[in-house]
Protein backbone atom coordinates (compact mmCIF):
# COMPACT_ATOMS: atom_id res chain seq x y z
CA UNK A 1 0.00 0.00 0.00
CA UNK A 2 1.41 3.38 -0.97
CA UNK A 3 0.36 6.95 -0.23
CA UNK A 4 -0.37 7.26 -3.96
CA UNK A 5 -2.76 4.24 -3.74
CA UNK A 6 -4.61 6.08 -0.96
CA UNK A 7 -4.83 9.27 -3.00
CA UNK A 8 -3.04 11.25 -0.29
CA UNK A 9 -0.04 12.00 -2.54
CA UNK A 10 -1.54 14.27 -5.21
CA UNK A 11 1.47 15.21 -7.31
CA UNK A 12 5.27 15.28 -7.40
CA UNK A 13 7.09 17.69 -9.69
CA UNK A 14 10.55 19.21 -10.01
CA UNK A 15 10.26 22.97 -9.49
CA UNK A 16 13.50 24.95 -9.88
CA UNK A 17 15.54 21.85 -9.05
CA UNK A 18 13.47 21.02 -5.93
CA UNK A 19 11.21 17.96 -5.76
CA UNK A 20 7.84 19.30 -4.57
CA UNK A 21 5.36 16.73 -3.26
CA UNK A 22 1.74 17.78 -2.82
CA UNK A 23 -0.07 16.03 0.03
CA UNK A 24 -3.77 16.15 1.00
CA UNK A 25 -4.71 14.89 4.49
CA UNK A 26 -7.66 12.49 4.87
CA UNK A 27 -9.34 14.05 7.94
CA UNK A 28 -8.78 17.50 9.50
CA UNK A 29 -7.25 16.04 12.61
CA UNK A 30 -5.52 12.95 11.16
CA UNK A 31 -2.53 12.48 13.50
CA UNK A 32 -0.64 10.55 10.79
CA UNK A 33 -0.43 13.54 8.42
CA UNK A 34 2.89 14.81 9.77
CA UNK A 35 4.42 11.31 9.85
CA UNK A 36 3.35 10.72 6.24
CA UNK A 37 4.80 14.06 5.12
CA UNK A 38 8.09 13.33 6.89
CA UNK A 39 8.27 9.86 5.30
CA UNK A 40 7.74 11.30 1.81
CA UNK A 41 10.36 13.98 2.39
CA UNK A 42 12.81 11.40 3.73
CA UNK A 43 12.26 9.14 0.71
CA UNK A 44 12.89 12.03 -1.68
CA UNK A 45 16.06 13.11 0.15
CA UNK A 46 17.36 9.53 0.25
CA UNK A 47 16.80 9.34 -3.52
CA UNK A 48 19.11 12.34 -3.90
CA UNK A 49 16.59 15.16 -4.29
CA UNK A 50 16.27 18.43 -2.53
CA UNK A 51 12.66 18.13 -1.31
CA UNK A 52 9.73 20.20 -0.14
CA UNK A 53 6.23 19.15 0.99
CA UNK A 54 3.17 21.24 0.19
CA UNK A 55 -0.03 20.55 2.10
CA UNK A 56 -3.04 21.05 -0.18
CA UNK A 57 -6.49 21.31 1.48
CA UNK A 58 -8.59 22.18 -1.56
CA UNK A 59 -10.16 20.18 -3.13
CA UNK A 60 -10.81 18.08 -0.04
CA UNK A 61 -9.65 14.45 -0.04
CA UNK A 62 -12.33 11.90 -0.78
CA UNK A 63 -12.38 8.11 -0.61
CA UNK A 64 -13.05 8.23 -4.38
CA UNK A 65 -9.32 8.97 -4.76
CA UNK A 66 -8.34 5.53 -3.40
CA UNK A 67 -7.21 3.60 -6.49
CA UNK A 68 -8.70 0.24 -7.56
CA UNK A 69 -5.40 -1.35 -6.59
CA UNK A 70 -5.51 0.46 -3.25
CA UNK A 71 -8.99 -0.95 -2.56
CA UNK A 72 -7.74 -4.47 -3.27
CA UNK A 73 -4.76 -3.98 -0.96
CA UNK A 74 -7.06 -2.74 1.83
CA UNK A 75 -9.30 -5.78 1.42
CA UNK A 76 -6.31 -8.16 1.42
CA UNK A 77 -5.12 -6.55 4.66
CA UNK A 78 -8.55 -7.15 6.27
CA UNK A 79 -9.99 -3.63 6.01
CA UNK A 80 -13.25 -3.30 4.05
CA UNK A 81 -12.78 -0.55 1.43
CA UNK A 82 -15.32 2.29 1.26
CA UNK A 83 -18.65 1.42 -0.37
CA UNK A 84 -20.79 3.81 -2.35
CA UNK A 85 -23.31 5.26 0.11
CA UNK A 86 -26.85 4.19 -0.74
CA UNK A 87 -28.60 7.34 0.42
CA UNK A 88 -27.84 10.67 1.98
CA UNK A 89 -24.81 10.78 4.24
CA UNK A 90 -27.02 12.63 6.70
CA UNK A 91 -29.64 9.87 6.87
CA UNK A 92 -30.07 8.83 10.48
CA UNK A 93 -29.38 5.17 11.18
CA UNK A 94 -28.41 5.13 7.48
CA UNK A 95 -27.80 1.70 6.05
CA UNK A 96 -24.74 1.09 3.90
CA UNK A 97 -24.07 -2.43 2.65
CA UNK A 98 -20.54 -3.34 3.67
CA UNK A 99 -18.87 -6.48 2.34
CA UNK A 100 -16.86 -8.64 4.77
CA UNK A 101 -13.20 -8.44 3.71
CA UNK A 102 -12.72 -12.09 4.74
CA UNK A 103 -15.68 -13.95 3.22
CA UNK A 104 -17.30 -11.21 1.08
CA UNK A 105 -20.69 -11.74 2.74
CA UNK A 106 -23.00 -8.73 2.95
CA UNK A 107 -24.43 -10.05 6.24
CA UNK A 108 -22.48 -7.48 8.23
CA UNK A 109 -23.46 -5.08 11.00
CA UNK A 110 -22.01 -1.91 12.44
CA UNK A 111 -20.52 -2.13 15.92
CA UNK A 112 -19.31 1.47 16.14
CA UNK A 113 -19.40 4.51 13.89
CA UNK A 114 -15.86 5.31 15.00
CA UNK A 115 -12.93 2.91 15.03
CA UNK A 116 -9.26 2.88 15.90
CA UNK A 117 -8.58 5.85 13.60
CA UNK A 118 -10.72 8.75 12.34
CA UNK A 119 -11.08 7.19 8.87
CA UNK A 120 -12.51 3.84 10.01
CA UNK A 121 -15.67 2.38 11.56
CA UNK A 122 -16.02 -1.02 13.27
CA UNK A 123 -18.17 -3.76 11.75
CA UNK A 124 -18.68 -7.46 12.26
CA UNK A 125 -19.61 -10.21 9.84
CA UNK A 126 -22.55 -12.36 10.98
CA UNK A 127 -21.70 -15.05 8.40
CA UNK A 128 -18.09 -15.80 9.40
CA UNK A 129 -18.13 -13.93 12.75
CA UNK A 130 -15.08 -11.85 11.83
CA UNK A 131 -14.88 -8.34 13.35
CA UNK A 132 -13.24 -5.90 10.94
CA UNK A 133 -12.45 -2.27 10.20
CA UNK A 134 -14.43 -0.47 7.50
CA UNK A 135 -12.82 2.47 5.70
CA UNK A 136 -15.61 5.07 5.88
CA UNK A 137 -16.84 6.66 2.68
CA UNK A 138 -16.35 10.44 2.71
CA UNK B 1 -8.97 42.71 10.08
CA UNK B 2 -12.60 41.61 10.05
CA UNK B 3 -11.59 38.35 8.37
CA UNK B 4 -8.88 37.76 10.99
CA UNK B 5 -11.38 38.23 13.83
CA UNK B 6 -13.99 36.07 12.14
CA UNK B 7 -11.50 33.24 11.53
CA UNK B 8 -10.37 33.48 15.16
CA UNK B 9 -13.98 33.19 16.37
CA UNK B 10 -14.46 30.01 14.33
CA UNK B 11 -11.14 28.59 15.51
CA UNK B 12 -12.04 29.25 19.17
CA UNK B 13 -15.41 27.49 18.75
CA UNK B 14 -13.69 24.40 17.38
CA UNK B 15 -10.82 24.25 19.86
CA UNK B 16 -12.98 24.77 22.95
CA UNK B 17 -15.61 22.23 21.92
CA UNK B 18 -12.88 19.82 20.80
CA UNK B 19 -11.19 20.12 24.18
CA UNK B 20 -14.51 19.54 25.98
CA UNK B 21 -15.08 16.33 24.00
CA UNK B 22 -11.53 15.17 24.71
CA UNK B 23 -12.31 15.37 28.45
CA UNK B 24 -14.45 12.26 27.98
CA UNK B 25 -11.44 10.17 26.91
CA UNK B 26 -11.25 7.29 29.39
CA UNK B 27 -14.56 8.24 31.03
CA UNK B 28 -17.17 7.43 28.37
CA UNK B 29 -20.12 5.20 29.29
CA UNK B 30 -18.93 2.52 26.86
CA UNK B 31 -15.83 1.65 24.83
CA UNK B 32 -17.36 2.65 21.49
CA UNK B 33 -18.10 6.13 22.81
CA UNK B 34 -14.62 6.31 24.27
CA UNK B 35 -13.43 6.04 20.65
CA UNK B 36 -16.16 8.20 19.16
CA UNK B 37 -15.78 11.32 21.28
CA UNK B 38 -11.98 11.68 20.97
CA UNK B 39 -12.38 11.03 17.21
CA UNK B 40 -14.88 13.86 16.94
CA UNK B 41 -12.56 15.98 19.11
CA UNK B 42 -9.75 15.31 16.62
CA UNK B 43 -11.91 16.57 13.74
CA UNK B 44 -12.66 19.78 15.63
CA UNK B 45 -9.10 20.38 16.83
CA UNK B 46 -7.74 19.66 13.34
CA UNK B 47 -10.08 22.30 11.91
CA UNK B 48 -9.07 24.71 14.70
CA UNK B 49 -5.37 24.25 13.88
CA UNK B 50 -5.83 25.18 10.22
CA UNK B 51 -7.95 28.20 11.20
CA UNK B 52 -5.47 29.43 13.84
CA UNK B 53 -2.65 29.04 11.36
CA UNK B 54 -4.61 31.07 8.80
CA UNK B 55 -5.49 33.73 11.40
CA UNK B 56 -1.79 34.05 12.31
CA UNK B 57 -0.93 34.46 8.60
CA UNK B 58 -3.64 37.11 8.16
CA UNK B 59 -2.40 38.98 11.21
CA UNK B 60 1.21 38.94 10.01
CA UNK B 61 2.69 39.60 13.47
CA UNK B 62 4.70 36.38 13.68
CA UNK B 63 2.31 34.61 16.05
CA UNK B 64 1.85 30.85 15.57
CA UNK B 65 -1.15 28.54 15.99
CA UNK B 66 0.25 27.53 19.40
CA UNK B 67 0.48 31.18 20.53
CA UNK B 68 -3.16 31.64 19.52
CA UNK B 69 -4.34 28.57 21.45
CA UNK B 70 -2.11 28.71 24.52
CA UNK B 71 -1.24 32.34 25.18
CA UNK B 72 -4.62 34.05 25.17
CA UNK B 73 -6.68 34.47 28.33
CA UNK B 74 -10.40 33.84 28.68
CA UNK B 75 -11.41 37.44 27.91
CA UNK B 76 -9.52 37.11 24.61
CA UNK B 77 -11.33 33.89 23.66
CA UNK B 78 -14.26 34.54 21.29
CA UNK B 79 -15.96 31.13 21.33
CA UNK B 80 -19.71 30.59 21.55
CA UNK B 81 -20.94 29.95 25.10
CA UNK B 82 -22.50 26.69 23.84
CA UNK B 83 -19.04 25.30 23.04
CA UNK B 84 -17.67 25.86 26.55
CA UNK B 85 -20.64 24.40 28.46
CA UNK B 86 -19.40 21.63 30.79
CA UNK B 87 -19.92 18.03 29.70
CA UNK B 88 -22.28 17.21 32.59
CA UNK B 89 -23.84 13.88 31.57
CA UNK B 90 -23.67 12.02 28.25
CA UNK B 91 -27.08 13.36 27.18
CA UNK B 92 -25.92 16.98 27.48
CA UNK B 93 -22.69 16.24 25.63
CA UNK B 94 -24.54 14.62 22.72
CA UNK B 95 -27.11 17.41 22.52
CA UNK B 96 -24.38 20.09 22.59
CA UNK B 97 -22.65 18.26 19.72
CA UNK B 98 -25.88 18.04 17.74
CA UNK B 99 -26.65 21.74 18.22
CA UNK B 100 -23.16 22.69 17.02
CA UNK B 101 -22.87 20.25 14.10
CA UNK B 102 -26.39 21.02 12.86
CA UNK B 103 -25.19 24.61 12.48
CA UNK B 104 -21.70 23.96 11.10
CA UNK B 105 -22.82 21.50 8.40
CA UNK B 106 -24.91 23.98 6.39
CA UNK B 107 -22.45 26.77 7.31
CA UNK B 108 -19.49 24.93 5.76
CA UNK B 109 -21.67 23.93 2.81
CA UNK B 110 -22.26 27.62 2.12
CA UNK B 111 -18.60 28.52 2.78
CA UNK B 112 -17.35 25.85 0.35
CA UNK B 113 -18.52 28.02 -2.54
CA UNK B 114 -17.01 31.24 -1.17
CA UNK B 115 -14.19 33.38 -2.49
CA UNK B 116 -11.40 32.49 -0.04
CA UNK B 117 -9.19 29.52 -0.93
CA UNK B 118 -8.20 28.53 2.63
CA UNK B 119 -11.79 28.73 3.88
CA UNK B 120 -12.96 26.68 0.89
CA UNK B 121 -10.37 24.02 1.74
CA UNK B 122 -11.37 23.87 5.41
CA UNK B 123 -15.06 23.84 4.48
CA UNK B 124 -14.76 21.02 1.91
CA UNK B 125 -13.25 18.75 4.56
CA UNK B 126 -15.27 19.84 7.56
CA UNK B 127 -18.66 19.52 5.87
CA UNK B 128 -18.16 15.75 5.58
CA UNK B 129 -17.04 15.47 9.19
CA UNK B 130 -20.00 17.51 10.45
CA UNK B 131 -22.38 15.17 8.60
CA UNK B 132 -20.94 12.33 10.70
CA UNK B 133 -21.25 14.32 13.91
CA UNK B 134 -24.93 15.10 13.21
CA UNK B 135 -25.62 11.44 12.56
CA UNK B 136 -23.77 10.18 15.60
CA UNK B 137 -25.09 12.76 18.05
CA UNK B 138 -28.56 12.79 16.46
CA UNK B 139 -28.92 9.02 16.80
CA UNK B 140 -28.05 9.27 20.49
CA UNK B 141 -30.51 12.09 21.07
CA UNK B 142 -33.23 9.88 19.55
CA UNK B 143 -32.17 6.75 21.47
CA UNK B 144 -32.12 8.60 24.78
CA UNK B 145 -35.12 10.84 24.17
CA UNK B 146 -37.26 7.89 23.10
CA UNK B 147 -35.58 5.47 25.51
CA UNK B 148 -36.25 4.72 29.17
CA UNK B 149 -37.96 7.01 31.64
CA UNK B 150 -34.55 7.93 33.04
CA UNK B 151 -32.90 8.63 29.66
CA UNK B 152 -35.90 10.67 28.47
CA UNK B 153 -35.78 12.78 31.64
CA UNK B 154 -32.07 13.44 31.16
CA UNK B 155 -32.53 14.36 27.52
CA UNK B 156 -35.28 16.83 28.47
CA UNK B 157 -33.01 18.27 31.17
CA UNK B 158 -30.28 18.67 28.54
CA UNK B 159 -32.61 20.65 26.26
CA UNK B 160 -33.58 22.79 29.25
CA UNK B 161 -29.93 23.42 30.12
CA UNK B 162 -28.54 24.12 26.65
CA UNK B 163 -31.23 25.53 24.39
CA UNK B 164 -30.81 29.04 25.78
CA UNK B 165 -27.28 29.14 24.32
CA UNK B 166 -28.31 28.31 20.74
CA UNK B 167 -29.42 31.82 19.76
CA UNK B 168 -25.78 32.93 19.81
CA UNK B 169 -25.06 30.58 16.88
CA UNK B 170 -26.86 33.00 14.57
CA UNK B 171 -25.20 36.25 15.66
CA UNK B 172 -23.00 37.57 12.86
CA UNK B 173 -20.12 38.61 15.17
CA UNK B 174 -16.92 39.73 13.45
CA UNK B 175 -18.01 38.03 10.20
CA UNK B 176 -20.54 40.81 9.51
CA UNK B 177 -19.89 41.91 5.93
CA UNK B 178 -16.97 39.50 5.35
CA UNK B 179 -17.44 38.10 1.83
CA UNK B 180 -15.39 34.96 2.41
CA UNK B 181 -17.80 33.70 5.08
CA UNK B 182 -21.55 32.97 4.92
CA UNK B 183 -24.14 34.92 6.87
CA UNK B 184 -24.75 33.10 10.15
CA UNK B 185 -28.32 34.34 10.48
CA UNK B 186 -29.16 32.77 7.11
CA UNK B 187 -28.27 29.32 8.49
CA UNK B 188 -31.16 29.37 10.98
CA UNK B 189 -33.87 27.67 8.84
CA UNK B 190 -31.55 24.75 7.98
CA UNK B 191 -30.54 24.39 11.64
CA UNK B 192 -34.14 24.40 12.84
CA UNK B 193 -35.14 21.85 10.20
CA UNK B 194 -32.40 19.43 11.34
CA UNK B 195 -33.23 19.90 15.03
CA UNK B 196 -36.99 19.49 14.43
CA UNK B 197 -36.41 16.36 12.33
CA UNK B 198 -34.41 14.76 15.15
CA UNK B 199 -36.50 16.12 18.04
CA UNK B 200 -39.63 14.73 16.35
CA UNK B 201 -38.21 11.21 16.62
CA UNK B 202 -36.73 11.87 20.07
CA UNK B 203 -40.11 12.98 21.51
CA UNK B 204 -38.60 16.37 22.31
CA UNK B 205 -39.65 19.86 21.34
CA UNK B 206 -37.79 23.12 20.92
CA UNK B 207 -38.55 25.23 24.00
CA UNK B 208 -39.34 28.93 23.92
CA UNK B 209 -36.32 30.63 25.44
CA UNK B 210 -37.12 33.42 27.89
CA UNK B 211 -33.59 34.60 28.62
CA UNK B 212 -31.18 33.82 25.76
CA UNK B 213 -27.52 33.83 26.80
CA UNK B 214 -24.84 35.47 24.63
CA UNK B 215 -21.54 37.26 25.14
CA UNK B 216 -18.92 34.75 24.04
CA UNK B 217 -18.07 36.78 20.93
CA UNK B 218 -17.29 39.75 23.20
CA UNK B 219 -15.12 37.68 25.53
CA UNK B 220 -17.78 37.44 28.26
CA UNK B 221 -17.75 33.81 29.33
CA UNK B 222 -19.07 31.54 32.03
CA UNK B 223 -16.86 30.48 34.90
CA UNK B 224 -16.12 27.11 33.35
CA UNK B 225 -14.06 28.44 30.41
CA UNK B 226 -11.36 29.65 32.78
CA UNK B 227 -11.01 26.16 34.24
CA UNK B 228 -10.84 24.63 30.77
CA UNK B 229 -8.13 27.05 29.61
CA UNK B 230 -6.12 26.65 32.81
CA UNK B 231 -5.93 22.92 32.23
CA UNK B 232 -5.36 23.14 28.49
CA UNK B 233 -2.67 25.85 28.68
CA UNK B 234 -0.75 24.82 31.81
CA UNK B 235 1.97 22.76 30.09
CA UNK B 236 2.68 25.33 27.39
CA UNK B 237 2.76 28.18 29.87
CA UNK B 238 5.06 26.26 32.24
CA UNK B 239 7.45 25.53 29.38
CA UNK B 240 7.24 28.55 27.04
CA UNK B 241 8.34 27.78 23.51
CA UNK B 242 8.38 24.02 24.05
CA UNK B 243 7.70 21.91 20.97
CA UNK B 244 6.43 18.34 20.75
ZN1 LIG C 1 -17.31 -12.71 6.80
PDB file of N, CA and C in Angstrom, chain B residues 117-162:
ATOM      1  N   UNK B 117      -9.671  30.875  -0.652  1.00  0.00           N
ATOM      2  CA  UNK B 117      -9.188  29.518  -0.935  1.00  0.00           C
ATOM      3  C   UNK B 117      -8.992  28.692   0.332  1.00  0.00           C
ATOM      4  N   UNK B 118      -8.429  29.291   1.387  1.00  0.00           N
ATOM      5  CA  UNK B 118      -8.197  28.525   2.626  1.00  0.00           C
ATOM      6  C   UNK B 118      -9.532  28.104   3.244  1.00  0.00           C
ATOM      7  N   UNK B 119     -10.482  29.038   3.310  1.00  0.00           N
ATOM      8  CA  UNK B 119     -11.789  28.727   3.882  1.00  0.00           C
ATOM      9  C   UNK B 119     -12.479  27.632   3.063  1.00  0.00           C
ATOM     10  N   UNK B 120     -12.372  27.727   1.740  1.00  0.00           N
ATOM     11  CA  UNK B 120     -12.962  26.677   0.891  1.00  0.00           C
ATOM     12  C   UNK B 120     -12.368  25.311   1.218  1.00  0.00           C
ATOM     13  N   UNK B 121     -11.052  25.286   1.420  1.00  0.00           N
ATOM     14  CA  UNK B 121     -10.374  24.024   1.737  1.00  0.00           C
ATOM     15  C   UNK B 121     -10.848  23.446   3.062  1.00  0.00           C
ATOM     16  N   UNK B 122     -10.895  24.294   4.083  1.00  0.00           N
ATOM     17  CA  UNK B 122     -11.372  23.866   5.412  1.00  0.00           C
ATOM     18  C   UNK B 122     -12.817  23.377   5.301  1.00  0.00           C
ATOM     19  N   UNK B 123     -13.634  24.137   4.571  1.00  0.00           N
ATOM     20  CA  UNK B 123     -15.064  23.835   4.483  1.00  0.00           C
ATOM     21  C   UNK B 123     -15.301  22.492   3.785  1.00  0.00           C
ATOM     22  N   UNK B 124     -14.573  22.256   2.685  1.00  0.00           N
ATOM     23  CA  UNK B 124     -14.759  21.021   1.913  1.00  0.00           C
ATOM     24  C   UNK B 124     -14.537  19.780   2.767  1.00  0.00           C
ATOM     25  N   UNK B 125     -13.577  19.866   3.678  1.00  0.00           N
ATOM     26  CA  UNK B 125     -13.247  18.749   4.561  1.00  0.00           C
ATOM     27  C   UNK B 125     -14.234  18.681   5.724  1.00  0.00           C
ATOM     28  N   UNK B 126     -14.468  19.822   6.339  1.00  0.00           N
ATOM     29  CA  UNK B 126     -15.270  19.843   7.564  1.00  0.00           C
ATOM     30  C   UNK B 126     -16.729  19.483   7.299  1.00  0.00           C
ATOM     31  N   UNK B 127     -17.245  19.787   6.131  1.00  0.00           N
ATOM     32  CA  UNK B 127     -18.660  19.522   5.867  1.00  0.00           C
ATOM     33  C   UNK B 127     -18.943  18.017   5.942  1.00  0.00           C
ATOM     34  N   UNK B 128     -17.982  17.209   5.509  1.00  0.00           N
ATOM     35  CA  UNK B 128     -18.157  15.748   5.580  1.00  0.00           C
ATOM     36  C   UNK B 128     -18.090  15.270   7.032  1.00  0.00           C
ATOM     37  N   UNK B 129     -17.178  15.870   7.792  1.00  0.00           N
ATOM     38  CA  UNK B 129     -17.038  15.469   9.191  1.00  0.00           C
ATOM     39  C   UNK B 129     -18.271  15.871   9.995  1.00  0.00           C
ATOM     40  N   UNK B 130     -18.809  17.061   9.715  1.00  0.00           N
ATOM     41  CA  UNK B 130     -19.998  17.512  10.452  1.00  0.00           C
ATOM     42  C   UNK B 130     -21.210  16.626  10.150  1.00  0.00           C
ATOM     43  N   UNK B 131     -21.287  16.102   8.929  1.00  0.00           N
ATOM     44  CA  UNK B 131     -22.385  15.173   8.604  1.00  0.00           C
ATOM     45  C   UNK B 131     -22.328  13.953   9.522  1.00  0.00           C
ATOM     46  N   UNK B 132     -21.102  13.468   9.780  1.00  0.00           N
ATOM     47  CA  UNK B 132     -20.939  12.332  10.699  1.00  0.00           C
ATOM     48  C   UNK B 132     -21.326  12.708  12.127  1.00  0.00           C
ATOM     49  N   UNK B 133     -20.944  13.905  12.535  1.00  0.00           N
ATOM     50  CA  UNK B 133     -21.248  14.318  13.909  1.00  0.00           C
ATOM     51  C   UNK B 133     -22.769  14.448  14.108  1.00  0.00           C
ATOM     52  N   UNK B 134     -23.465  14.995  13.091  1.00  0.00           N
ATOM     53  CA  UNK B 134     -24.928  15.104  13.207  1.00  0.00           C
ATOM     54  C   UNK B 134     -25.532  13.712  13.337  1.00  0.00           C
ATOM     55  N   UNK B 135     -25.068  12.799  12.513  1.00  0.00           N
ATOM     56  CA  UNK B 135     -25.619  11.440  12.556  1.00  0.00           C
ATOM     57  C   UNK B 135     -25.382  10.795  13.910  1.00  0.00           C
ATOM     58  N   UNK B 136     -24.114  10.876  14.358  1.00  0.00           N
ATOM     59  CA  UNK B 136     -23.770  10.184  15.597  1.00  0.00           C
ATOM     60  C   UNK B 136     -24.515  10.782  16.789  1.00  0.00           C
ATOM     61  N   UNK B 137     -24.431  12.112  16.914  1.00  0.00           N
ATOM     62  CA  UNK B 137     -25.086  12.763  18.049  1.00  0.00           C
ATOM     63  C   UNK B 137     -26.609  12.672  17.909  1.00  0.00           C
ATOM     64  N   UNK B 138     -27.116  12.841  16.692  1.00  0.00           N
ATOM     65  CA  UNK B 138     -28.556  12.786  16.459  1.00  0.00           C
ATOM     66  C   UNK B 138     -29.141  11.423  16.819  1.00  0.00           C
ATOM     67  N   UNK B 139     -28.423  10.362  16.461  1.00  0.00           N
ATOM     68  CA  UNK B 139     -28.918   9.022  16.801  1.00  0.00           C
ATOM     69  C   UNK B 139     -28.997   8.818  18.308  1.00  0.00           C
ATOM     70  N   UNK B 140     -28.016   9.395  19.022  1.00  0.00           N
ATOM     71  CA  UNK B 140     -28.047   9.273  20.488  1.00  0.00           C
ATOM     72  C   UNK B 140     -29.187  10.078  21.101  1.00  0.00           C
ATOM     73  N   UNK B 141     -29.414  11.271  20.550  1.00  0.00           N
ATOM     74  CA  UNK B 141     -30.513  12.094  21.074  1.00  0.00           C
ATOM     75  C   UNK B 141     -31.835  11.348  20.906  1.00  0.00           C
ATOM     76  N   UNK B 142     -31.998  10.664  19.778  1.00  0.00           N
ATOM     77  CA  UNK B 142     -33.227   9.884  19.554  1.00  0.00           C
ATOM     78  C   UNK B 142     -33.295   8.677  20.487  1.00  0.00           C
ATOM     79  N   UNK B 143     -32.183   7.932  20.588  1.00  0.00           N
ATOM     80  CA  UNK B 143     -32.168   6.749  21.471  1.00  0.00           C
ATOM     81  C   UNK B 143     -32.502   7.123  22.908  1.00  0.00           C
ATOM     82  N   UNK B 144     -31.911   8.215  23.378  1.00  0.00           N
ATOM     83  CA  UNK B 144     -32.116   8.596  24.776  1.00  0.00           C
ATOM     84  C   UNK B 144     -33.471   9.260  24.979  1.00  0.00           C
ATOM     85  N   UNK B 145     -33.840  10.143  24.042  1.00  0.00           N
ATOM     86  CA  UNK B 145     -35.117  10.843  24.168  1.00  0.00           C
ATOM     87  C   UNK B 145     -36.294   9.883  24.110  1.00  0.00           C
ATOM     88  N   UNK B 146     -36.200   8.883  23.242  1.00  0.00           N
ATOM     89  CA  UNK B 146     -37.258   7.887  23.095  1.00  0.00           C
ATOM     90  C   UNK B 146     -36.813   6.574  23.741  1.00  0.00           C
ATOM     91  N   UNK B 147     -36.134   6.665  24.868  1.00  0.00           N
ATOM     92  CA  UNK B 147     -35.585   5.466  25.512  1.00  0.00           C
ATOM     93  C   UNK B 147     -36.333   5.113  26.777  1.00  0.00           C
ATOM     94  N   UNK B 148     -35.624   5.040  27.891  1.00  0.00           N
ATOM     95  CA  UNK B 148     -36.250   4.725  29.172  1.00  0.00           C
ATOM     96  C   UNK B 148     -36.763   6.009  29.812  1.00  0.00           C
ATOM     97  N   UNK B 149     -37.474   5.847  30.903  1.00  0.00           N
ATOM     98  CA  UNK B 149     -37.963   7.010  31.643  1.00  0.00           C
ATOM     99  C   UNK B 149     -36.799   7.900  32.075  1.00  0.00           C
ATOM    100  N   UNK B 150     -35.740   7.215  32.571  1.00  0.00           N
ATOM    101  CA  UNK B 150     -34.549   7.929  33.045  1.00  0.00           C
ATOM    102  C   UNK B 150     -33.855   8.674  31.903  1.00  0.00           C
ATOM    103  N   UNK B 151     -33.640   7.991  30.760  1.00  0.00           N
ATOM    104  CA  UNK B 151     -32.901   8.632  29.660  1.00  0.00           C
ATOM    105  C   UNK B 151     -33.715   9.780  29.071  1.00  0.00           C
ATOM    106  N   UNK B 152     -35.050   9.609  29.006  1.00  0.00           N
ATOM    107  CA  UNK B 152     -35.901  10.675  28.468  1.00  0.00           C
ATOM    108  C   UNK B 152     -35.854  11.894  29.378  1.00  0.00           C
ATOM    109  N   UNK B 153     -35.853  11.662  30.689  1.00  0.00           N
ATOM    110  CA  UNK B 153     -35.785  12.777  31.639  1.00  0.00           C
ATOM    111  C   UNK B 153     -34.465  13.534  31.458  1.00  0.00           C
ATOM    112  N   UNK B 154     -33.379  12.790  31.298  1.00  0.00           N
ATOM    113  CA  UNK B 154     -32.072  13.436  31.163  1.00  0.00           C
ATOM    114  C   UNK B 154     -31.969  14.220  29.857  1.00  0.00           C
ATOM    115  N   UNK B 155     -32.567  13.668  28.811  1.00  0.00           N
ATOM    116  CA  UNK B 155     -32.528  14.360  27.522  1.00  0.00           C
ATOM    117  C   UNK B 155     -33.336  15.661  27.605  1.00  0.00           C
ATOM    118  N   UNK B 156     -34.482  15.607  28.288  1.00  0.00           N
ATOM    119  CA  UNK B 156     -35.281  16.831  28.470  1.00  0.00           C
ATOM    120  C   UNK B 156     -34.511  17.855  29.303  1.00  0.00           C
ATOM    121  N   UNK B 157     -33.828  17.374  30.342  1.00  0.00           N
ATOM    122  CA  UNK B 157     -33.006  18.272  31.172  1.00  0.00           C
ATOM    123  C   UNK B 157     -31.913  18.927  30.326  1.00  0.00           C
ATOM    124  N   UNK B 158     -31.355  18.151  29.394  1.00  0.00           N
ATOM    125  CA  UNK B 158     -30.283  18.674  28.540  1.00  0.00           C
ATOM    126  C   UNK B 158     -30.809  19.802  27.656  1.00  0.00           C
ATOM    127  N   UNK B 159     -31.998  19.598  27.093  1.00  0.00           N
ATOM    128  CA  UNK B 159     -32.606  20.648  26.258  1.00  0.00           C
ATOM    129  C   UNK B 159     -32.826  21.900  27.106  1.00  0.00           C
ATOM    130  N   UNK B 160     -33.327  21.685  28.319  1.00  0.00           N
ATOM    131  CA  UNK B 160     -33.578  22.793  29.252  1.00  0.00           C
ATOM    132  C   UNK B 160     -32.282  23.553  29.552  1.00  0.00           C
ATOM    133  N   UNK B 161     -31.195  22.801  29.722  1.00  0.00           N
ATOM    134  CA  UNK B 161     -29.929  23.424  30.123  1.00  0.00           C
ATOM    135  C   UNK B 161     -29.214  24.120  28.966  1.00  0.00           C
ATOM    136  N   UNK B 162     -29.393  23.634  27.752  1.00  0.00           N
ATOM    137  CA  UNK B 162     -28.545  24.115  26.652  1.00  0.00           C
ATOM    138  C   UNK B 162     -29.251  24.973  25.613  1.00  0.00           C
TER     139      UNK B 162
END
